[in-house]
Tab-separated table of C-alpha atoms in Angstrom:
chain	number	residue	atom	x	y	z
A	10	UNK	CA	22.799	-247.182	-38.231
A	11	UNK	CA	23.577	-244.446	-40.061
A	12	UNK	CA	24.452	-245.318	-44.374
A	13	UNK	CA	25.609	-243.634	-47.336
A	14	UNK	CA	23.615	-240.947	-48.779
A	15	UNK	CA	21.606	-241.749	-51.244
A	16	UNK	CA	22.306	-241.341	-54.754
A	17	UNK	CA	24.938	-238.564	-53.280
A	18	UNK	CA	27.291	-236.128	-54.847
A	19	UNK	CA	30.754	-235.963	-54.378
A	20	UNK	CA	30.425	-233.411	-51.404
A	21	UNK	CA	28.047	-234.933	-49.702
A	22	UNK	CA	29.886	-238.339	-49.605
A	23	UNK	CA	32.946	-236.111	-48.443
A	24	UNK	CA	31.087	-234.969	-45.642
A	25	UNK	CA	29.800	-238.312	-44.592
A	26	UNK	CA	33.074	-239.482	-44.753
A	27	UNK	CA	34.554	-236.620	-42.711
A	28	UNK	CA	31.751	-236.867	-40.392
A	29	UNK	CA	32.905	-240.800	-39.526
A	30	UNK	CA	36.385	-239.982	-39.313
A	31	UNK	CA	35.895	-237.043	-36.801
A	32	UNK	CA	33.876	-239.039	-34.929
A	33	UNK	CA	35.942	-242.157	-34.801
A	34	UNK	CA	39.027	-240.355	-34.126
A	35	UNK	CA	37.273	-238.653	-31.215
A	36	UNK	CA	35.251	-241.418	-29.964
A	37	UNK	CA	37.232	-245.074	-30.865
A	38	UNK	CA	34.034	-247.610	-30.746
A	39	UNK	CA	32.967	-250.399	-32.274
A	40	UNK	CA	30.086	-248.267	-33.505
A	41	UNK	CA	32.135	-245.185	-34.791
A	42	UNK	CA	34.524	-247.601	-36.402
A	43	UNK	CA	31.451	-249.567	-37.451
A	44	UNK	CA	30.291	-246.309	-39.159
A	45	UNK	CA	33.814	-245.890	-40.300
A	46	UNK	CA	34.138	-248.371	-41.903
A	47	UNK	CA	30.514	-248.245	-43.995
A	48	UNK	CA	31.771	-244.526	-45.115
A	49	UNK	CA	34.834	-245.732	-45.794
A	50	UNK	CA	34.199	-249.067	-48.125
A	51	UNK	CA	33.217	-247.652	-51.378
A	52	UNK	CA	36.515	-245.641	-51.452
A	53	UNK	CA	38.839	-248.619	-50.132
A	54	UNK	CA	37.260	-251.335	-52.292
A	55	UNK	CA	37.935	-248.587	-55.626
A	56	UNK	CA	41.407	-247.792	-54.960
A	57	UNK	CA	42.093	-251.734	-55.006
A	58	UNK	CA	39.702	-252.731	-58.306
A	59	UNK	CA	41.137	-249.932	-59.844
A	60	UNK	CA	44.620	-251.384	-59.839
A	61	UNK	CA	43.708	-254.678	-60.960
A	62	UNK	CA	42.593	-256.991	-58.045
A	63	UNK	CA	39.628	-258.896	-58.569
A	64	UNK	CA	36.527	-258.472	-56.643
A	65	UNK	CA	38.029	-260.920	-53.330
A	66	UNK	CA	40.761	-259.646	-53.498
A	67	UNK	CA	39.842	-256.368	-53.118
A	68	UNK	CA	38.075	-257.306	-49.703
A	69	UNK	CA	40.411	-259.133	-48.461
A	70	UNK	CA	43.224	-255.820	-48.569
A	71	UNK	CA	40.677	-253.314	-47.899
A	72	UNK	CA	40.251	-255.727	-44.234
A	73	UNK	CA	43.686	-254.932	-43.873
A	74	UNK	CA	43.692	-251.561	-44.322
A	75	UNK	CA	41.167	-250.919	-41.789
A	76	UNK	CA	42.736	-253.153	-39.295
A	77	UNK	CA	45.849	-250.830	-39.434
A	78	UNK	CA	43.220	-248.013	-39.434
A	79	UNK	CA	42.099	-249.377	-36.117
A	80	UNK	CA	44.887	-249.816	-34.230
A	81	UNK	CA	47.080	-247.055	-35.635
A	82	UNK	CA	44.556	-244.032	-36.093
A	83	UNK	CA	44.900	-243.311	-32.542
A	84	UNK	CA	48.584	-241.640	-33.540
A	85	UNK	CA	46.722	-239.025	-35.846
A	86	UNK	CA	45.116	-236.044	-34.324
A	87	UNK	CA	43.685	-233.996	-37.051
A	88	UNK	CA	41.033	-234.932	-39.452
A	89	UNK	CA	42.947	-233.305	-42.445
A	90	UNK	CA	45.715	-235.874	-42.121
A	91	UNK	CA	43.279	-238.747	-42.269
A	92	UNK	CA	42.875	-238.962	-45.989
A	93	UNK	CA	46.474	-239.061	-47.021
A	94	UNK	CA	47.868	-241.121	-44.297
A	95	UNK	CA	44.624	-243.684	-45.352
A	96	UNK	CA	46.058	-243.857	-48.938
A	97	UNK	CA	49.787	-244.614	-47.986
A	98	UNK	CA	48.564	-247.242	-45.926
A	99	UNK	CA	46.286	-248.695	-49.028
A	100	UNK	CA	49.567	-248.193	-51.077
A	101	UNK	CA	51.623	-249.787	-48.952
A	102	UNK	CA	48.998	-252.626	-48.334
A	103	UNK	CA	48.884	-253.050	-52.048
A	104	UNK	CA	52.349	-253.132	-52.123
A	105	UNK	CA	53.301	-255.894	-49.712
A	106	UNK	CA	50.610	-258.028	-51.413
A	107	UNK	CA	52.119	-257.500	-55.105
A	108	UNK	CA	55.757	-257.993	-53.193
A	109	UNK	CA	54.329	-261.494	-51.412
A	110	UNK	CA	52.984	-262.628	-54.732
A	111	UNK	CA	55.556	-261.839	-57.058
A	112	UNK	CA	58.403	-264.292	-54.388
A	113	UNK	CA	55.934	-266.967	-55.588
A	114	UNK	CA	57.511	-266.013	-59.190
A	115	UNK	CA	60.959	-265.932	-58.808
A	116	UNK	CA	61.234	-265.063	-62.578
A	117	UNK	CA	59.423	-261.755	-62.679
A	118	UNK	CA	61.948	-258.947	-62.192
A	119	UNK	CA	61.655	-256.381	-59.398
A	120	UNK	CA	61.163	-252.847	-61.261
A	121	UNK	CA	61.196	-249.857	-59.479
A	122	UNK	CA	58.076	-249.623	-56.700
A	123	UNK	CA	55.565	-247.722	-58.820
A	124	UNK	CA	56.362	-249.442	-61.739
A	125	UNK	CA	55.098	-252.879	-59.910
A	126	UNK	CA	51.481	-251.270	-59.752
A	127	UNK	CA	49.895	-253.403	-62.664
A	128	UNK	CA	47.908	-251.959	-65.341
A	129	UNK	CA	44.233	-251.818	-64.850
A	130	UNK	CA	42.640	-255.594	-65.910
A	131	UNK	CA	39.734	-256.542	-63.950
A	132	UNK	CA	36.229	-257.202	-66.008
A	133	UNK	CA	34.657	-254.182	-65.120
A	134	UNK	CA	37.838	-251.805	-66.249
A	135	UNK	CA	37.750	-253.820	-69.491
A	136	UNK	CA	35.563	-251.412	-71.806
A	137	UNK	CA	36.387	-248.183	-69.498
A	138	UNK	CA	37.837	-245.805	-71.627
A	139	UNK	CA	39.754	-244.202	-68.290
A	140	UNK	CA	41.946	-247.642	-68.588
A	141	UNK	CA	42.523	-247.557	-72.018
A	142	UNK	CA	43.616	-243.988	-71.264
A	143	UNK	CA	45.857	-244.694	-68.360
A	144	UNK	CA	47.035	-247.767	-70.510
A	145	UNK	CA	49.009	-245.433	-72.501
A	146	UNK	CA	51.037	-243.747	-69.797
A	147	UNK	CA	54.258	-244.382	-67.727
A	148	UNK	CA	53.260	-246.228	-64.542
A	149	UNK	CA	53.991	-242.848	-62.238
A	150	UNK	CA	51.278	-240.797	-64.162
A	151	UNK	CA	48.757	-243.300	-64.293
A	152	UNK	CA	49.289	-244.083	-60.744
A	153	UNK	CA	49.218	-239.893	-60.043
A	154	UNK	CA	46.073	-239.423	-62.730
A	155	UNK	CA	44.069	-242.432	-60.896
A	156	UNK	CA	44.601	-240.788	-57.375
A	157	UNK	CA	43.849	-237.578	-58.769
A	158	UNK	CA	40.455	-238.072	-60.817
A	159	UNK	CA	39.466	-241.593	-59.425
A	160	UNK	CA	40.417	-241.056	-56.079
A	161	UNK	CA	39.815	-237.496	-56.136
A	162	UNK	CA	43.142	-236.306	-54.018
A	163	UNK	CA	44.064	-232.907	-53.988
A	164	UNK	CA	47.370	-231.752	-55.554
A	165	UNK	CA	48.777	-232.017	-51.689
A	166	UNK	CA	47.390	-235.055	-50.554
A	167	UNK	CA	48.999	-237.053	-53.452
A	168	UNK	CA	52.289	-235.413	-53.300
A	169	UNK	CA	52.412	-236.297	-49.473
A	170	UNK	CA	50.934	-240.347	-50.518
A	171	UNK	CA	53.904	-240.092	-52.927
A	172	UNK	CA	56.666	-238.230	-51.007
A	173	UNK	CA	56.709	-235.614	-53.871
A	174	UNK	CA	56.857	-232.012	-53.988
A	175	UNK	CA	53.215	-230.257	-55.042
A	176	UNK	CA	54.719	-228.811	-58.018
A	177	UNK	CA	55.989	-232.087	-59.616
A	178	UNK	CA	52.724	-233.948	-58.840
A	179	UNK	CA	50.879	-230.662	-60.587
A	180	UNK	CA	53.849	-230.766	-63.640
A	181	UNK	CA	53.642	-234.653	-64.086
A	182	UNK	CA	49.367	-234.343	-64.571
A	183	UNK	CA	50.103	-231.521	-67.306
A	184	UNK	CA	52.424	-233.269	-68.931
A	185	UNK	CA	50.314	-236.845	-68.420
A	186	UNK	CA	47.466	-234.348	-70.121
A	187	UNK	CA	49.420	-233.559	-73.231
A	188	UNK	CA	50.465	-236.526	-73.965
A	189	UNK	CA	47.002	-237.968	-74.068
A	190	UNK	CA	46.206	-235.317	-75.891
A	191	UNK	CA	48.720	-236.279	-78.722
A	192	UNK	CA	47.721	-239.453	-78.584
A	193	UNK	CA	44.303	-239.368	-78.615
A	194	UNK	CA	43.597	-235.869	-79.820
A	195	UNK	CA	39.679	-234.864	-78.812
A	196	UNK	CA	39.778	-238.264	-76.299
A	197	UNK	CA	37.862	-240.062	-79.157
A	198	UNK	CA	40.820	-241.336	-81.104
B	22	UNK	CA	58.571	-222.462	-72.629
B	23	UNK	CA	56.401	-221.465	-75.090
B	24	UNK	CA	55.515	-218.127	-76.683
B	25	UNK	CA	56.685	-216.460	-73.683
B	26	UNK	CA	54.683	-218.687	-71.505
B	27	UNK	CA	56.556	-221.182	-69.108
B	28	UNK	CA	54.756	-224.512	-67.625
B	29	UNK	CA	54.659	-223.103	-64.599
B	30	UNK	CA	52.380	-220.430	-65.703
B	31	UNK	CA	50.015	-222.558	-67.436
B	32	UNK	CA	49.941	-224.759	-64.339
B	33	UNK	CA	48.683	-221.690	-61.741
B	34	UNK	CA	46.279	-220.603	-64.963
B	35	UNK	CA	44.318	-224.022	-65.049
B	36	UNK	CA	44.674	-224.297	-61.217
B	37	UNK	CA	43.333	-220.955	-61.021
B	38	UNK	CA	46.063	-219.385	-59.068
B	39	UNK	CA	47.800	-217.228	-61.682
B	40	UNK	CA	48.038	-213.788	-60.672
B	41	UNK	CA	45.672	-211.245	-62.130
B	42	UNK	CA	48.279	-209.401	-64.251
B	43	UNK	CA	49.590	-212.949	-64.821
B	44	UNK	CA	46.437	-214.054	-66.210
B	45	UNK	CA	45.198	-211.172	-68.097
B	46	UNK	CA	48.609	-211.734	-70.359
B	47	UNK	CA	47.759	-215.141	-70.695
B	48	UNK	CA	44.545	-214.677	-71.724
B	49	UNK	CA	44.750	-212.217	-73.992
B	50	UNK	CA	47.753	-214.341	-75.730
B	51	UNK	CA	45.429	-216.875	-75.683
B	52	UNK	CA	43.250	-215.083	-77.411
B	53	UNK	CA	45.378	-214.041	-80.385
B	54	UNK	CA	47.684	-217.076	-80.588
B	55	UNK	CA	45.954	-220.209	-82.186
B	56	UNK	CA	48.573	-222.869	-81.213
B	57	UNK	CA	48.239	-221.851	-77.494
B	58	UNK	CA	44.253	-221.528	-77.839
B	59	UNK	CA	44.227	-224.781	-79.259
B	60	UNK	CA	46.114	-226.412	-76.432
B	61	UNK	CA	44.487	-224.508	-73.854
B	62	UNK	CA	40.758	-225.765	-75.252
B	63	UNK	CA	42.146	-229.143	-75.212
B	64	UNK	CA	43.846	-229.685	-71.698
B	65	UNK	CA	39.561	-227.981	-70.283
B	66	UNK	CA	38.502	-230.823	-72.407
B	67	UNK	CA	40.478	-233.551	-71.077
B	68	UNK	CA	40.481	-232.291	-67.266
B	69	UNK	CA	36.122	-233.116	-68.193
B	70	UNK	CA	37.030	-236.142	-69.961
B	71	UNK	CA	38.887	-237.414	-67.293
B	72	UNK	CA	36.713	-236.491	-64.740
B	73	UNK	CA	33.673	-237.710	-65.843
B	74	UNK	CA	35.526	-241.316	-67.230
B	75	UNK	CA	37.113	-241.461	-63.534
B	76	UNK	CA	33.477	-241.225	-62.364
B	77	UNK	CA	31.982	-243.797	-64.503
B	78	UNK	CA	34.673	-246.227	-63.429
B	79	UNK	CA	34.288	-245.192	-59.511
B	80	UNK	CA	30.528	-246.137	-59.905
B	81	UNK	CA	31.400	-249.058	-61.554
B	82	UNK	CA	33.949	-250.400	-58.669
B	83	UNK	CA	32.886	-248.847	-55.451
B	84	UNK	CA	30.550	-251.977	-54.904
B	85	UNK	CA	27.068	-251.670	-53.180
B	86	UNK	CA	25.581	-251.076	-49.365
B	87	UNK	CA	24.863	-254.700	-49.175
B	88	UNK	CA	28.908	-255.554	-49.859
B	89	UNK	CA	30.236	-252.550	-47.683
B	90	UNK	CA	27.634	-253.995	-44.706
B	91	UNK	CA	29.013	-257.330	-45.069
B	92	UNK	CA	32.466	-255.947	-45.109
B	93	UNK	CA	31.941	-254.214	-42.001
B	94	UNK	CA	30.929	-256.673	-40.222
B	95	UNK	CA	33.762	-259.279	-41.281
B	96	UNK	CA	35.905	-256.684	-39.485
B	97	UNK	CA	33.804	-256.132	-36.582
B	98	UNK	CA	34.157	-260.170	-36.291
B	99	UNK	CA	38.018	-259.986	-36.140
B	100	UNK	CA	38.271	-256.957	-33.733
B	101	UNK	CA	35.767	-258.809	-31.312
B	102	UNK	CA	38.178	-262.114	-31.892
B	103	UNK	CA	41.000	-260.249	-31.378
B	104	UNK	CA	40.009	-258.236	-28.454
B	105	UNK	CA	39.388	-262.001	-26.710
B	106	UNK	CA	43.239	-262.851	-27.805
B	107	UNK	CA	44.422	-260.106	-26.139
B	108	UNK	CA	43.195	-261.296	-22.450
B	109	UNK	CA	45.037	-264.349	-23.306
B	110	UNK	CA	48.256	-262.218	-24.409
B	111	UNK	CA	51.976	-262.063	-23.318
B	112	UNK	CA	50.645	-259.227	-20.831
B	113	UNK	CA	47.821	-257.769	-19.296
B	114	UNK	CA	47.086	-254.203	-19.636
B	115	UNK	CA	48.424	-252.760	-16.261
B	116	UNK	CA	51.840	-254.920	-17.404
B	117	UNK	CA	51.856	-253.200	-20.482
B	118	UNK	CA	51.755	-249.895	-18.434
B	119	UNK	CA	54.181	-251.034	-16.110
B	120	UNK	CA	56.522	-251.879	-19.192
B	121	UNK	CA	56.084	-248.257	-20.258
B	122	UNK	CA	56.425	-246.232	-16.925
B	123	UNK	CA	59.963	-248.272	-16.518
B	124	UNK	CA	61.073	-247.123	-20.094
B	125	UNK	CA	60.296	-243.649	-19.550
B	126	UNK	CA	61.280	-242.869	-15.959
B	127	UNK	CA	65.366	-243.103	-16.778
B	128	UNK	CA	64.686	-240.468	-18.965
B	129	UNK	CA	62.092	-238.392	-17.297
B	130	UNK	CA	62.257	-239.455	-13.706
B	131	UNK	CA	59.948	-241.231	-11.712
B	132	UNK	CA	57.947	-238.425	-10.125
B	133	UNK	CA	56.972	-237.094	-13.668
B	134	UNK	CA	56.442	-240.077	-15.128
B	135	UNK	CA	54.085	-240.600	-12.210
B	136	UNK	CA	52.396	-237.008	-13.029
B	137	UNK	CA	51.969	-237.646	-16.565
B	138	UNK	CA	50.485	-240.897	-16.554
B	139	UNK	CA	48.247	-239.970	-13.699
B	140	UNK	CA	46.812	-237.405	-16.735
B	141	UNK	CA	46.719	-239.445	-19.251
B	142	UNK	CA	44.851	-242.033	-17.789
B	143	UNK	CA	42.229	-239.681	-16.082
B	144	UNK	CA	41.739	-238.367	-19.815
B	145	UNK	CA	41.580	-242.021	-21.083
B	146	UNK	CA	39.236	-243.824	-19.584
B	147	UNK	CA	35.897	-244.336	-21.158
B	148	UNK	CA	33.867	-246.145	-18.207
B	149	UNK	CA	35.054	-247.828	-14.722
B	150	UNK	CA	38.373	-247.065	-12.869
B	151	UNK	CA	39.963	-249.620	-14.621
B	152	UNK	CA	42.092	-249.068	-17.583
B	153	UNK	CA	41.322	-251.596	-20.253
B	154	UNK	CA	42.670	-252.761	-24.233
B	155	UNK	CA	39.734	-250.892	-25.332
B	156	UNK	CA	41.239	-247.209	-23.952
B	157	UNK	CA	44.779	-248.631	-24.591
B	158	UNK	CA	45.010	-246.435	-28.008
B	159	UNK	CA	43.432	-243.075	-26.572
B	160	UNK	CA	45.579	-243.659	-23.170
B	161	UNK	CA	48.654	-243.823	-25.553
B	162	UNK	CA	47.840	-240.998	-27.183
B	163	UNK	CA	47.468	-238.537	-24.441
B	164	UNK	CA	50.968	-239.929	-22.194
B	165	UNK	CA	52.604	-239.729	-25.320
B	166	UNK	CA	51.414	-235.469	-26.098
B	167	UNK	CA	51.823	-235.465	-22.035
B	168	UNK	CA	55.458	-236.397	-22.414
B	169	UNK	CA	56.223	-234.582	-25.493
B	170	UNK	CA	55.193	-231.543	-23.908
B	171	UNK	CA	57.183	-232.050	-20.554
B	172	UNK	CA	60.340	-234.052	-22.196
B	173	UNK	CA	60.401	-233.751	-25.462
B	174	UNK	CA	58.563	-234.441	-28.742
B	175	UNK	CA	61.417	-237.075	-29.292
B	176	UNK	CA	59.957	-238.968	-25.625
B	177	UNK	CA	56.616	-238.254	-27.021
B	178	UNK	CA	57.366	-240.073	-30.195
B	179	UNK	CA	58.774	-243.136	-28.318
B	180	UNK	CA	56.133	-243.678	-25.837
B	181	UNK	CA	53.624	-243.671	-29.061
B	182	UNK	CA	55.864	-245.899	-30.459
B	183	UNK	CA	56.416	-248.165	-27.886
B	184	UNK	CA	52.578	-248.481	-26.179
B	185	UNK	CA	51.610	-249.388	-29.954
B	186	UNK	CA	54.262	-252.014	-29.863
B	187	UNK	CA	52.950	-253.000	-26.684
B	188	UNK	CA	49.355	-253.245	-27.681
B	189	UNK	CA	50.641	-255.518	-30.782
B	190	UNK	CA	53.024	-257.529	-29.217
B	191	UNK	CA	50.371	-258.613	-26.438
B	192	UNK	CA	48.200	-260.472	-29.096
B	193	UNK	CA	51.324	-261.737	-31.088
């Protein structure tokens, strides 16, 4: 059974990723979406710790997203769409959770959609200097500057997970930029 | 805009896509002017920054091969489970099919309807004459480009629609 790459760089982990997607998309098995799902883990269970779910949590949506993955991957046909469409369904996962929980809490007011994406919490984001970073933004750019440098999107992918134009996803991390730089000058204010 | 220099050309210079006489200007501006220096130093250093604090946290989150296994095979579990639901489902397979080829043949007719599924299933089929749940998703895919390109990408868009529906519905 084929793993991850050990201690890998970005472009190999790409690769391996790419290389389970083609194949899965090509050849639906248990194995390819076995393999699939392996490649696919470290990058599903991120997204979710990222935005605040604990550890459990986090496993329990990323099972969800790769249950839609497996019965709805069969509509895409080229590997270049896989990586957006993947992170619309984690957003929208992550959504409908933070939607289910909050009718638990009938006193917490709706905001707009990306505004209910929570701050970073979890222990492990607690001394991370990213959060304290992101911390400081509107909800929008830290959602944009996560999928851009933690999720590593291109400028396309996250204006198509967003439904923006590439030019306001590009203007709203320049102006994310310079406002962390006048707030935190050299990063080590 | 800023000294002659609008956002969008200091987007396309730190994307790299400025044209050459574009960037040449901007450079050499940069060059002389020491507010635009300043904030062109600065948004390098926090494209690193961020980069290598993003990395740090990935590492941190992305788990380990012993979680991602375990994962894998909690969801290897539930397909299996499921797949065993679906032989105890509102429908069989050939049902399901049935289902479809009466939505499509008002629309198509019954003689291309007969064509195209004839295609699709030839294409579909991993092992045995049989179409099972398992090729369900691949047979879906190829009636539905079969009947976009005879009747329409709208048809094609409906019979995706509705086998996925069908394959859902049959475990519900």
């Amino acid at each position: 059974m084929p793993s991850q790459p050990a201690a890998a760089g970005h472009d190999a982990l790409a690769l391996f990723e790419d290389e389970a997607v083609d194949r899965f998309l090509r050849e639906p098995s248990e194995e390819s979406y076995g393999q699939l799902f392996r490649a696919l883990a470290p990058r599903l269970l991120c997204y979710f710790r990222t935005r605040g779910c604990p550890t459990e949590l986090a496993e329990d949506l990323a099972q969800e997203v790769m249950w839609t993955v497996y019965q709805r991957s069969w509509m895409l046909r080229r590997l270049e769409r896989f990586r957006p469409w993947l992170y619309k369904v984690m957003r929208n996962v992550l959504l409908q959770h933070l939607r289910r929980s909050r009718r638990d809490v009938a006193t917490v007011a709706l905001g707009k959609e990306t505004a209910e994406l929570p701050a970073p919490v979890a222990d492990p984001l607690a001394g991370s200097q990213f959060s304290e970073w992101m911390a400081s933004l509107a909800p929008d750019e830290r959602e944009i500057l996560t999928l851009r440098y933690v999720d590593e999107l291109e400028y396309h992918e996250i204006a198509e997970v967003l439904g923006l134009p590439t030019g306001t996803v590009q203007w709203k991390i320049f102006n994310a930029k310079k406002k962390l730089i006048k707030r935190f000058g050299n990063g080590r204010g | 805009m800023r000294h002659g220099i609008d956002e969008q050309s200091w987007l396309a210079w730190l994307d790299g896509t400025l044209d050459a006489q574009a960037r040449s200007a901007l450079e050499a501006h940069l060059g002389i002017c020491a507010d635009c220096g300043w904030q062109s130093r600065q948004l390098e250093r926090w494209r690193e920054l961020l980069e290598t604090e993003a990395g740090r946290l990935r590492a941190a989150l992305c788990g380990g091969e012993e979680e991602w296994e375990r994962m894998a095979w909690r969801s290897l579990h539930r397909l299996r489970e499921a797949a065993a639901r679906q032989g105890l489902g509102r429908w069989t397979v050939l049902e399901a099919l049935s289902i479809l080829r009466l939505l499509m043949e008002p629309i198509c007719g019954q003689g291309t309807v007969r064509a195209v599924v004839e295609r699709a299933l030839e294409r579909s089929r991993a092992a045995g004459p049989a179409l099972t749940w398992g090729d369900w998703g691949r047979f879906v895919g190829h009636l539905s480009d079969a009947a976009a390109s005879v009747c329409g990408s709208a048809v094609g868009r409906l019979v995706a629609l509705a086998g996925l529906c069908l394959a859902e519905e049959a475990v519900a």
